Coordinates of C-alpha atoms in Angstrom, one line a residue:
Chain A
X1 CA -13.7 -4.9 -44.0
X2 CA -13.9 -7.6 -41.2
X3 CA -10.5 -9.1 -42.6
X4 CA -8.9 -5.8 -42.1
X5 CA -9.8 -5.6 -38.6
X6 CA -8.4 -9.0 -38.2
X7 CA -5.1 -8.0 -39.6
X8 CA -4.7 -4.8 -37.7
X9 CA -5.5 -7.0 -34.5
X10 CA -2.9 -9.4 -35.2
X11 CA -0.3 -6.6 -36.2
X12 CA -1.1 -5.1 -33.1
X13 CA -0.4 -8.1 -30.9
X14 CA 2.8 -8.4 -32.9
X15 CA 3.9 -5.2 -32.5
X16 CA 3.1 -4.8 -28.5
X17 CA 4.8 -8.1 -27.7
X18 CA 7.6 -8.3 -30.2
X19 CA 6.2 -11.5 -32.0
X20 CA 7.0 -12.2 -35.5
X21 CA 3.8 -11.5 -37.3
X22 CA 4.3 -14.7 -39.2
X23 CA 3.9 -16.4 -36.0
X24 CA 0.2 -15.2 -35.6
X25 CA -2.4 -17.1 -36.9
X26 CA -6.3 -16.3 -36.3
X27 CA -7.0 -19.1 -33.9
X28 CA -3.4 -18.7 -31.7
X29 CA -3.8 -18.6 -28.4
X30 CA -1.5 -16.2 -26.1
X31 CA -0.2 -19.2 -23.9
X32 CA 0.6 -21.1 -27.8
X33 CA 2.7 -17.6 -28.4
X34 CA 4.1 -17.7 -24.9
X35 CA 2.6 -14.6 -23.7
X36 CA 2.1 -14.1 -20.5
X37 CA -0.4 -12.0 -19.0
X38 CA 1.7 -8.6 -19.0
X39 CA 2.0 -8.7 -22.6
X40 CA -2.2 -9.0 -22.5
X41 CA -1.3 -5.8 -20.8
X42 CA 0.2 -4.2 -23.7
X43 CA -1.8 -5.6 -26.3
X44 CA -4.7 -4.0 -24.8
X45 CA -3.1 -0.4 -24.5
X46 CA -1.9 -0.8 -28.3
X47 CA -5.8 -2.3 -29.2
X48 CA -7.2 1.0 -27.7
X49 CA -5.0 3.1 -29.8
X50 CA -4.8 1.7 -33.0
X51 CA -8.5 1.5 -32.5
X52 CA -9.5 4.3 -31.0
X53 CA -11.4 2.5 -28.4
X54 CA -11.8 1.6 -24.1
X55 CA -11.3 -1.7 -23.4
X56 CA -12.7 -2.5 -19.7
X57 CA -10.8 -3.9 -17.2
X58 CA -12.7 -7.2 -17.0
X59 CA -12.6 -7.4 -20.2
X60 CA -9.2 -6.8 -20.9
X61 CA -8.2 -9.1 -18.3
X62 CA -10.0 -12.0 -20.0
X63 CA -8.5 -12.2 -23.4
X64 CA -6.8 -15.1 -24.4
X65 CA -6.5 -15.5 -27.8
X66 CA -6.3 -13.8 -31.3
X67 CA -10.0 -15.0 -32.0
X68 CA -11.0 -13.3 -28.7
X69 CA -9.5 -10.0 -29.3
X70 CA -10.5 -9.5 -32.6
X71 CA -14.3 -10.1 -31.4
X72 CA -13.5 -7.0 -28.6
X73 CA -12.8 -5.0 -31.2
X74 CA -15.5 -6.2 -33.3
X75 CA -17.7 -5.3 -30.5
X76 CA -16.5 -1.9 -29.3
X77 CA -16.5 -0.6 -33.4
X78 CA -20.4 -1.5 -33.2
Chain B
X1 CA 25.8 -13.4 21.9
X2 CA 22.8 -11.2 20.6
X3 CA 21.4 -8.5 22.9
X4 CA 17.7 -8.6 23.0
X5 CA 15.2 -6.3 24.3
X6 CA 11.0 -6.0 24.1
X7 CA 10.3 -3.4 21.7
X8 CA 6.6 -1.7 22.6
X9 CA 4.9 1.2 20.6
X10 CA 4.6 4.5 22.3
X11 CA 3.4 7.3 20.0
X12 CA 0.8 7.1 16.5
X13 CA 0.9 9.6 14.1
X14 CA -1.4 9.4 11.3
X15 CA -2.7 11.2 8.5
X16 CA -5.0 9.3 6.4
X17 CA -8.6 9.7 4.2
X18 CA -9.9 8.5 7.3
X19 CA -8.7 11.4 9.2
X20 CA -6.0 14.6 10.0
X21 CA -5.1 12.3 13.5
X22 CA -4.9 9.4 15.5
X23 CA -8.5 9.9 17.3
X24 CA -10.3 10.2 13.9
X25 CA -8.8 7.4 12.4
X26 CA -9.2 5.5 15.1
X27 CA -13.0 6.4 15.1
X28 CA -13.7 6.1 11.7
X29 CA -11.8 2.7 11.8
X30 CA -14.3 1.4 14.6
X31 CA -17.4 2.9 12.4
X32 CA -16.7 1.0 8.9
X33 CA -16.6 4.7 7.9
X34 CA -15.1 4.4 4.3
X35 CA -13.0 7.0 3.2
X36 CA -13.3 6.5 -0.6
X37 CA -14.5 9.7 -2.4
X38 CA -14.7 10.9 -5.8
X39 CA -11.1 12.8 -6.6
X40 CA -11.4 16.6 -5.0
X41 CA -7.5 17.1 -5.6
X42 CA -7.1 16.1 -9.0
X43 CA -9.5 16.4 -12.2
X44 CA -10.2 13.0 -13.3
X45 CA -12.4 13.8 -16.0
X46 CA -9.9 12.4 -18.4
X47 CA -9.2 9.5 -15.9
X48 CA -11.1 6.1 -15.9
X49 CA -11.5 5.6 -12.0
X50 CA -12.7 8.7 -10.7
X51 CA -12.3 7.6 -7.2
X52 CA -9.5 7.6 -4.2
X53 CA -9.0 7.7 -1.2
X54 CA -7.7 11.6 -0.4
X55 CA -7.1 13.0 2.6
X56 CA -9.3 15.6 2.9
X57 CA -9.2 19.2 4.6
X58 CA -5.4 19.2 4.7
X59 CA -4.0 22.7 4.7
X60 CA -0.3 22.4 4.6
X61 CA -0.2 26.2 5.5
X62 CA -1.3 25.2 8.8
X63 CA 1.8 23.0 9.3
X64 CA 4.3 24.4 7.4
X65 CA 5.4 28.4 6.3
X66 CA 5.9 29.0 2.5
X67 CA 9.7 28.9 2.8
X68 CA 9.2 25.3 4.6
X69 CA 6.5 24.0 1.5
X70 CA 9.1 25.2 -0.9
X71 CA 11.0 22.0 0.1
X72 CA 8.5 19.6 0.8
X73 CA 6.0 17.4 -1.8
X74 CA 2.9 16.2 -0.4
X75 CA 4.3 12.9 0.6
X76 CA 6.7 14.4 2.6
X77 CA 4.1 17.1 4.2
X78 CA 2.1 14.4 5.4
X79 CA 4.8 12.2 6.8
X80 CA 6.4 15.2 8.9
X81 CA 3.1 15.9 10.6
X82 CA 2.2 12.1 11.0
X83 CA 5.9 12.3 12.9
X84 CA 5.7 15.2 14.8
X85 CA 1.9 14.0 16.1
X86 CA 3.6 10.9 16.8
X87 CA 6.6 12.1 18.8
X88 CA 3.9 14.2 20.7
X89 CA 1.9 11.4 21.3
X90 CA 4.9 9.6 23.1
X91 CA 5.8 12.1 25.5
X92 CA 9.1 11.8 24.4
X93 CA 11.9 14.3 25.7
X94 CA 14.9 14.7 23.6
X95 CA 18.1 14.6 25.0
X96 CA 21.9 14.6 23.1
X97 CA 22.2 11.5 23.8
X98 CA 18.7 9.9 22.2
X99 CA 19.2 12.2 19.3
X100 CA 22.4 10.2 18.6
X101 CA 20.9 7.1 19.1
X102 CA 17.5 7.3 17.1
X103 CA 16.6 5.4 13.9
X104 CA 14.2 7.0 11.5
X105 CA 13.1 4.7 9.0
X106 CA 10.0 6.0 6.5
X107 CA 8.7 3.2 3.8
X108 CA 8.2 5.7 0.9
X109 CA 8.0 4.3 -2.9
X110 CA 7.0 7.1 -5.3
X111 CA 8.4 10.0 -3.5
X112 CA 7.2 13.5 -4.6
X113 CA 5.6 13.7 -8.1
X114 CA 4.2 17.0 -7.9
X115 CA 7.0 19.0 -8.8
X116 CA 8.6 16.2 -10.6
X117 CA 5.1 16.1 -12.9
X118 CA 5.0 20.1 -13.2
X119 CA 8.5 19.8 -14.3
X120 CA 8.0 17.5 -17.2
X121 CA 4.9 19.0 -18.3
X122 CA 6.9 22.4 -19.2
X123 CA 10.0 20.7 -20.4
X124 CA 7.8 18.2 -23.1
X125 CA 4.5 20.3 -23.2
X126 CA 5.2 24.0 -23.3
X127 CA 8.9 23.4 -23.7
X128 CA 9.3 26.8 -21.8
X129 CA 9.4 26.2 -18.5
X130 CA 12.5 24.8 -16.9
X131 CA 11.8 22.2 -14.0
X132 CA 11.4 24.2 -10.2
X133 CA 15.2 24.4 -8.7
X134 CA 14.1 22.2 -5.7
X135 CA 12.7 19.4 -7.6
X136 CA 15.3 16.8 -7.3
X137 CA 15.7 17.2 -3.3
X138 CA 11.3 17.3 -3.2
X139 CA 10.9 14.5 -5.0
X140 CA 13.5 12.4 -3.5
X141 CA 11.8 9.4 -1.6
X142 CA 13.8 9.9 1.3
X143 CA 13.3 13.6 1.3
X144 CA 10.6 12.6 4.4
X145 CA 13.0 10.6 6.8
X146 CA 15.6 13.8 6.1
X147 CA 13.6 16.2 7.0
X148 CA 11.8 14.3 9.9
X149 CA 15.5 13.9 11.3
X150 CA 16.4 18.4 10.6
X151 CA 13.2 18.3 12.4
X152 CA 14.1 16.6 15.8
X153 CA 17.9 17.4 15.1
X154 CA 18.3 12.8 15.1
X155 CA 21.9 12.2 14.1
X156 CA 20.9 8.1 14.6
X157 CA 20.7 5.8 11.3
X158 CA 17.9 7.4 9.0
X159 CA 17.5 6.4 5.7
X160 CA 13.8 5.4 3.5
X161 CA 12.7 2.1 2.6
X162 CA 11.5 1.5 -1.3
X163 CA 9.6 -1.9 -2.1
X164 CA 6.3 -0.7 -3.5
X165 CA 3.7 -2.0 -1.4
X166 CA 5.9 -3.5 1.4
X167 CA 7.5 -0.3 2.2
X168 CA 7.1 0.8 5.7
X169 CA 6.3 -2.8 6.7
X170 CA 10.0 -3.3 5.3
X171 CA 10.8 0.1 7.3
X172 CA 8.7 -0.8 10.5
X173 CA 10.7 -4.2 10.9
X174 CA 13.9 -3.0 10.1
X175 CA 13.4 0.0 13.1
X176 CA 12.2 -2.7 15.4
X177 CA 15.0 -5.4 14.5
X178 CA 17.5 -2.0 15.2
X179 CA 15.7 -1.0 18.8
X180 CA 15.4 -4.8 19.7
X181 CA 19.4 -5.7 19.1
X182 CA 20.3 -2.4 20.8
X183 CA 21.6 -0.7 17.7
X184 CA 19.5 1.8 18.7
X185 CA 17.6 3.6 21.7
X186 CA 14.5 4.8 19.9
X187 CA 13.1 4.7 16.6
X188 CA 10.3 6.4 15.0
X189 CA 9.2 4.6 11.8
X190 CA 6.3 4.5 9.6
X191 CA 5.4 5.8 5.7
X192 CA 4.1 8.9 3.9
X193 CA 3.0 8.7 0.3
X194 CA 1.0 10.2 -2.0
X195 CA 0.3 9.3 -5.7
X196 CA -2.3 12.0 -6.6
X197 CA -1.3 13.3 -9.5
X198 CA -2.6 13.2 -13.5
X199 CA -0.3 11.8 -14.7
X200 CA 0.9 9.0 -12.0
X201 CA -2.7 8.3 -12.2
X202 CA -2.9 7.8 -15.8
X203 CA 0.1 4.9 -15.0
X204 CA -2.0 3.3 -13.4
X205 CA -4.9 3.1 -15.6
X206 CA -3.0 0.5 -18.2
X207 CA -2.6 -2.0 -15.4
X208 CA -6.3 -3.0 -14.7
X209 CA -5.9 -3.3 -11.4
X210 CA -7.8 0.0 -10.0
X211 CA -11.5 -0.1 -9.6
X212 CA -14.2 1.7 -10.9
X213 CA -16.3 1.7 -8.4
X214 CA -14.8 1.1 -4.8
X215 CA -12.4 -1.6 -2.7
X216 CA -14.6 -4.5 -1.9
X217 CA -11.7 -6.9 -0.2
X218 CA -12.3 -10.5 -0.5
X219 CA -16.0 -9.9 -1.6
X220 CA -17.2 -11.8 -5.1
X221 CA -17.8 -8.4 -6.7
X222 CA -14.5 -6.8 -6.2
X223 CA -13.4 -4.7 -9.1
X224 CA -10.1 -4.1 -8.1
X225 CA -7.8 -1.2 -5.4
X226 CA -8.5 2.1 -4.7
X227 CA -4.9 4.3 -4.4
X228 CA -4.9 6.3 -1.3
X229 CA -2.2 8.8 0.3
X230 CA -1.3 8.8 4.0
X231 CA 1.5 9.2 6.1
X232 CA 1.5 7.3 9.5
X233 CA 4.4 7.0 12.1
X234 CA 5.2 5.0 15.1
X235 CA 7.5 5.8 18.0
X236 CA 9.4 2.3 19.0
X237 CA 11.0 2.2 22.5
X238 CA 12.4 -0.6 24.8
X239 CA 10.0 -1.8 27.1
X240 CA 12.3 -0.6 29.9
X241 CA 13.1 2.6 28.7
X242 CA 9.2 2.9 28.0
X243 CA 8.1 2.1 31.5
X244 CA 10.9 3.6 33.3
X245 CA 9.3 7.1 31.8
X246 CA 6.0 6.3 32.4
X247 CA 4.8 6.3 28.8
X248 CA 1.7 4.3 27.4
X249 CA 2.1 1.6 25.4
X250 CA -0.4 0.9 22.5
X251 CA 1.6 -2.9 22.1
X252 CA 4.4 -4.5 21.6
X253 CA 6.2 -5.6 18.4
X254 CA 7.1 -9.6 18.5
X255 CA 7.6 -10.3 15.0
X256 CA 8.8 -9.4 11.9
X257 CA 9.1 -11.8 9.0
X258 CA 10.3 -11.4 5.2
X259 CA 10.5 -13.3 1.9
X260 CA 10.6 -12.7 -2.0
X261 CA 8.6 -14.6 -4.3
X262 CA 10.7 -14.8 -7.5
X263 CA 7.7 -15.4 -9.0
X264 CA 6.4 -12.1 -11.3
X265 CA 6.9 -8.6 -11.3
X266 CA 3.2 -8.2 -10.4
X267 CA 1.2 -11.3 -9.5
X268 CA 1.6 -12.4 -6.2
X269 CA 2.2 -16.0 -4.8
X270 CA 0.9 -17.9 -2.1
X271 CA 3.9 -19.7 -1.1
X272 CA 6.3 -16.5 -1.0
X273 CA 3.1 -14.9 1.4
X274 CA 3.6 -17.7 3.6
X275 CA 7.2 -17.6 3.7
X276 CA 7.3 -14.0 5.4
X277 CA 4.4 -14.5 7.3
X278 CA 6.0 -17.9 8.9
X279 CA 9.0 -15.8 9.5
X280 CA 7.2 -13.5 11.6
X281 CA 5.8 -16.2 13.5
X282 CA 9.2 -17.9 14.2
X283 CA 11.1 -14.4 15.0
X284 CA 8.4 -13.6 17.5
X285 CA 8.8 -17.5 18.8
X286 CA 4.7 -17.9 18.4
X287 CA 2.5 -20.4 17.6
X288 CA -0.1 -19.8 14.6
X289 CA -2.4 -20.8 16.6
X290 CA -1.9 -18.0 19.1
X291 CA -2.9 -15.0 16.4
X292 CA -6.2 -13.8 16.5
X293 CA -6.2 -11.5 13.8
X294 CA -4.9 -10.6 10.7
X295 CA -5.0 -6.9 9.0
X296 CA -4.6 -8.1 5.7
X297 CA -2.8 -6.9 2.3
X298 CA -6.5 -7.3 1.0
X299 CA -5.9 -4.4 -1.9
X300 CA -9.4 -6.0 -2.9
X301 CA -7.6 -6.8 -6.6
X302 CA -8.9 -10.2 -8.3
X303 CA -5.4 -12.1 -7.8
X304 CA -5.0 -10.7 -4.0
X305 CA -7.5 -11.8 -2.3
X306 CA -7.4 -15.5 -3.0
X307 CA -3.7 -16.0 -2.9
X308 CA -3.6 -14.1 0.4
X309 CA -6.2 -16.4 1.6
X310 CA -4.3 -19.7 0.1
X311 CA -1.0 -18.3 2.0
X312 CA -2.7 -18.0 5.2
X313 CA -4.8 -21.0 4.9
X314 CA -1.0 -22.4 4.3
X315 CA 0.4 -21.3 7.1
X316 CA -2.4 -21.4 9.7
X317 CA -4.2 -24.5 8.2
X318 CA -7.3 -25.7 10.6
X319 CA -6.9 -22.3 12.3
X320 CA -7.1 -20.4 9.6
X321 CA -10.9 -20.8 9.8
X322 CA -10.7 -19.2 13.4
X323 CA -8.8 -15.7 12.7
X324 CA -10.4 -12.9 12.2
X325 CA -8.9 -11.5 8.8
X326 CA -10.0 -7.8 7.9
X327 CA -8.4 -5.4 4.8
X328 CA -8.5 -1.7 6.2
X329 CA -7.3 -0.9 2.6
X330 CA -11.1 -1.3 2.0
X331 CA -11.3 2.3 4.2
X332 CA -8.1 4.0 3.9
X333 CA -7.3 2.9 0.1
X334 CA -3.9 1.6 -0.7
X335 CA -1.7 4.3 0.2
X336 CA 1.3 2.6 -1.5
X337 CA 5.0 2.9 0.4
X338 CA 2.8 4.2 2.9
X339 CA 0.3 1.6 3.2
X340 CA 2.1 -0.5 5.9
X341 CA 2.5 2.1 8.2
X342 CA -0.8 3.3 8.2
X343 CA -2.0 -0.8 8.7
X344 CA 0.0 -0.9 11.8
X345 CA -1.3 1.9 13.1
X346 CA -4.4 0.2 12.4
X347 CA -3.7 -3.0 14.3
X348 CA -1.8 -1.6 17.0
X349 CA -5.2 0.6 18.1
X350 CA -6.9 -2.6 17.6
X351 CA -5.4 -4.2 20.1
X352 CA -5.1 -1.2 22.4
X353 CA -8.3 -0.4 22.4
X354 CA -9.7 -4.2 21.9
X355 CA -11.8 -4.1 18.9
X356 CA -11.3 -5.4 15.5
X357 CA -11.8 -3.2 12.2
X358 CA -14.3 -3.9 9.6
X359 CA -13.4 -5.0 5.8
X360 CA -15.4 -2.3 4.4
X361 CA -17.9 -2.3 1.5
X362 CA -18.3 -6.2 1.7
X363 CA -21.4 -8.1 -0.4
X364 CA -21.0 -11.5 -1.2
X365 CA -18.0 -13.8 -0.2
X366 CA -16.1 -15.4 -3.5
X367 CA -15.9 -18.9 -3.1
X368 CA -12.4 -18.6 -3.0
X369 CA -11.6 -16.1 -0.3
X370 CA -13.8 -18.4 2.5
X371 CA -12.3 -16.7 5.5
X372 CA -13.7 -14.7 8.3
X373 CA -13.1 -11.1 7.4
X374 CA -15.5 -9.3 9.7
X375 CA -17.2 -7.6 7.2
X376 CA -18.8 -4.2 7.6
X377 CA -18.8 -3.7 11.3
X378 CA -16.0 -3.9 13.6
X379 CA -16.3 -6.0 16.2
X380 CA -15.4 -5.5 20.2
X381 CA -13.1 -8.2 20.4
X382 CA -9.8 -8.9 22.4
X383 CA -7.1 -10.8 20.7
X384 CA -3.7 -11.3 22.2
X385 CA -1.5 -11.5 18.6
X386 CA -2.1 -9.8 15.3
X387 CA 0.1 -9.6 12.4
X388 CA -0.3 -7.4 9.7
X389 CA 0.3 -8.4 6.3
X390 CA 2.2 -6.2 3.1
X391 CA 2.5 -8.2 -0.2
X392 CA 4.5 -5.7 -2.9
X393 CA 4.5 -5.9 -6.5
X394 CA 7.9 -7.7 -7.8
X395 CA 6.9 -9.9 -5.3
X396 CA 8.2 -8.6 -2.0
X397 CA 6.7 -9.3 1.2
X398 CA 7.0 -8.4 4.9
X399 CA 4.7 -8.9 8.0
X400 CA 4.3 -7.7 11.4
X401 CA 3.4 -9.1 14.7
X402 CA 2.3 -7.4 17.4
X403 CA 0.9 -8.2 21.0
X404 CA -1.8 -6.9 22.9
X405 CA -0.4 -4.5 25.8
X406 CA -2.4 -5.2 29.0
X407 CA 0.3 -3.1 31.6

């Protein structure tokens, strides 16, 4: 279960910023994957709906990496 | 060998959360009196902020007959009777010959949504409806400078300034620039805007940058703007013309000052903020030492505040620590294309009437924003310069100086 939430958050990021999935590891960061903070934008939107979830502003404004998205997630699924 | 002439600002027309004119504005202005309310025009129950700054008790059928509204969005509503309160403000008689040689230039970014939202909602929802007749010549962003120009029959150079944020800042220099090289005779200038519908709201949502709660400029606890609607105008005269007819002037422009950051689409930067606000220093030939105060961008968003701080710190250095800096966005809201109109209406009564505005809803300073920004109360001050500061997304900026009037 947990590694399917991982995968869907990394096909996510992949989709919402154009990213060749086999470019995503678990531990990338966004600046590694050269994304800049308006694709953090867009991962978010596409996190909320594959998920089903509200991401908060702060929150969504803080993420970083793969590791810390996946953990958002995580959290909001309870 | 370029003609020059003092420019000085004769009439204020504004419609604003704070306000249906000039004297309620002005008052609330002086009072901190916030006006951020839960949304009365819209249903926000699907909407994640559930706040804005409205105007409230607006009845257009008090301004305009039905025939008239058929033509004209909100936006455009609100600009016409921020114009015609303006014009009556100046005193101004209308002759052929000032009609010819008038400038109307409105800052206006979105235009009018509310047809153009109605519209798609039938087209992609119901699929039924087809979109009302009149909603290409509504929505239009220039539709307010047209009709403010059918209203006072003004065959001068009209046309509507788009730059997001910058808008009527853009629109306010460009009119003053026109009256000052003797292009033009008179120009009346300012902003209308008005973003409140569900779906422009939603837009807004997916950019993180609209708070919860309320606009807390420069404070460590800011969550982000509040959008606001408006429409504010300013009649700009000669300073001979003006005294020759006996008007009042509230001040008089000096400056105006512009730059683009070519930095991001949304993030601002410090060094492209100093850029336009040196410029307006240097067209207004004034020290930085000489402003007092400074109406800031201060949407009260986390990137904002300290890069606006940084550029002024840049520019003013050492004197920085001496101006007084204060976001009215923290009581009006951010009223968009309209939103530097409606600040220069806001500084220019703050240096007629010698006080200096509040930034609203203020806590705790962030570490990083370690200016003076007169929080919470407005302060009976006199200050001789003030410049008023617009920083648009895509990284446009313009600034305003003005100077205190004393006769």
């Amino acid at each position: 279960m947990p590694e399917e939430i991982e995968e869907r958050v990394m096909r996510a990021i992949a989709n919402a910023t154009h990213t060749p999935i086999e470019q995503l590891t678990p531990d990338a960061t966004f600046e590694e994957l050269g994304l800049t903070s308006l694709d953090a934008l867009a991962i978010v939107a596409d996190l909320e709906e594959e998920f089903g979830i509200e991401i908060a502003n702060e929150d969504a404004l803080a993420l970083r990496d793969v590791r810390q998205a996946v953990e958002c997630v995580r959290t909001l699924l309870g | 060998m370029r003609n020059t002439r003092r420019v000085v600002i004769t009439g204020l027309g504004a419609v604003t959360a704070l306000g249906l004119d000039v004297p309620q504005f002005r008052d609330s202005l002086r009072a901190g009196r916030c006006g951020i309310r839960p949304f009365e025009t819209v249903d926000s129950t699907s909407l994640r902020f559930k706040n804005g700054a409205e105007v409230r008790d607006f009845t257009p059928s008090d301004h305009f007959t039905e025939k008239e509204l058929d033509q004209l969005d909100r936006f455009a509503q609100l600009g016409l009777v921020a114009a015609r309160a303006s014009v009556r403000d100046a005193n101004l008689e209308w002759t052929p010959e000032l009609r010819e040689s008038t400038a109307i230039i409105t800052g206006a970014s979105l235009g009018g949504k509310t047809y153009e939202e109605q519209g798609y909602a039938g087209l992609f929802g119901e699929q039924t409806r087809r979109p009302h007749p009149l909603t290409v010549p509504r929505g239009m962003a220039n539709a307010a400078a047209s009709h403010i120009s059918m209203e006072f029959g003004v065959h001068g150079p009209v046309y509507n300034i788009s730059t997001a944020c910058a808008s009527s800042t853009h629109a306010l220099g460009q009119a003053f620039w026109l009256v000052r090289s003797g292009a033009v005779e008179l120009a009346l200038s300012g902003g209308c805007e008005s973003p409140f519908m569900p779906g422009h709201l939603r837009m807004w949502e997916g950019l993180r940058v609209v708070a919860p709660d309320t606009c807390r400029p420069f404070s460590k606890d800011r969550r982000g703007m509040i959008l606001g609607e408006g429409g504010a105008m300013l009649v700009l005269e000669p300073l001979d013309a003006a005294l020759d007819r006996g008007a009042r002037v509230y001040a008089e422009v000096v400056g105006f000052g512009m730059s683009a950051d070519a930095h991001h689409i949304t993030q601002p930067s410090a060094e492209g903020a100093a850029r336009a606000i040196a410029a307006a220093l240097r067209d207004a030939g004034i020290s930085p030492e000489q402003v007092g105060y400074v109406n800031a961008h201060g949407t009260g968003t986390t990137v904002n505040d300290p890069i606006e701080t940084e550029a002024l710190r840049l520019v003013f250095r050492e004197h920085a620590s001496r101006l007084a800096v204060s976001s009215t966005k923290s009581m009006h809201g951010h009223s968009l294309g309209a939103a530097g109109a409606v600040e220069a209406v806001a500084t220019a009564l703050a240096l007629h009437e010698k006080f200096l505005p509040p930034t609203a809803n203020f806590t705790e300073p962030d570490p990083a924003c370690d200016l003076d920004y007169v929080p919470n109360e407005a302060r009976e001050t006199e200050v001789e310069y003030a410049i008023s500061n617009s920083f648009a997304f895509g990284g446009l900026n313009a600034v305003i100086a003005l100077r205190s009037w004393d006769g």
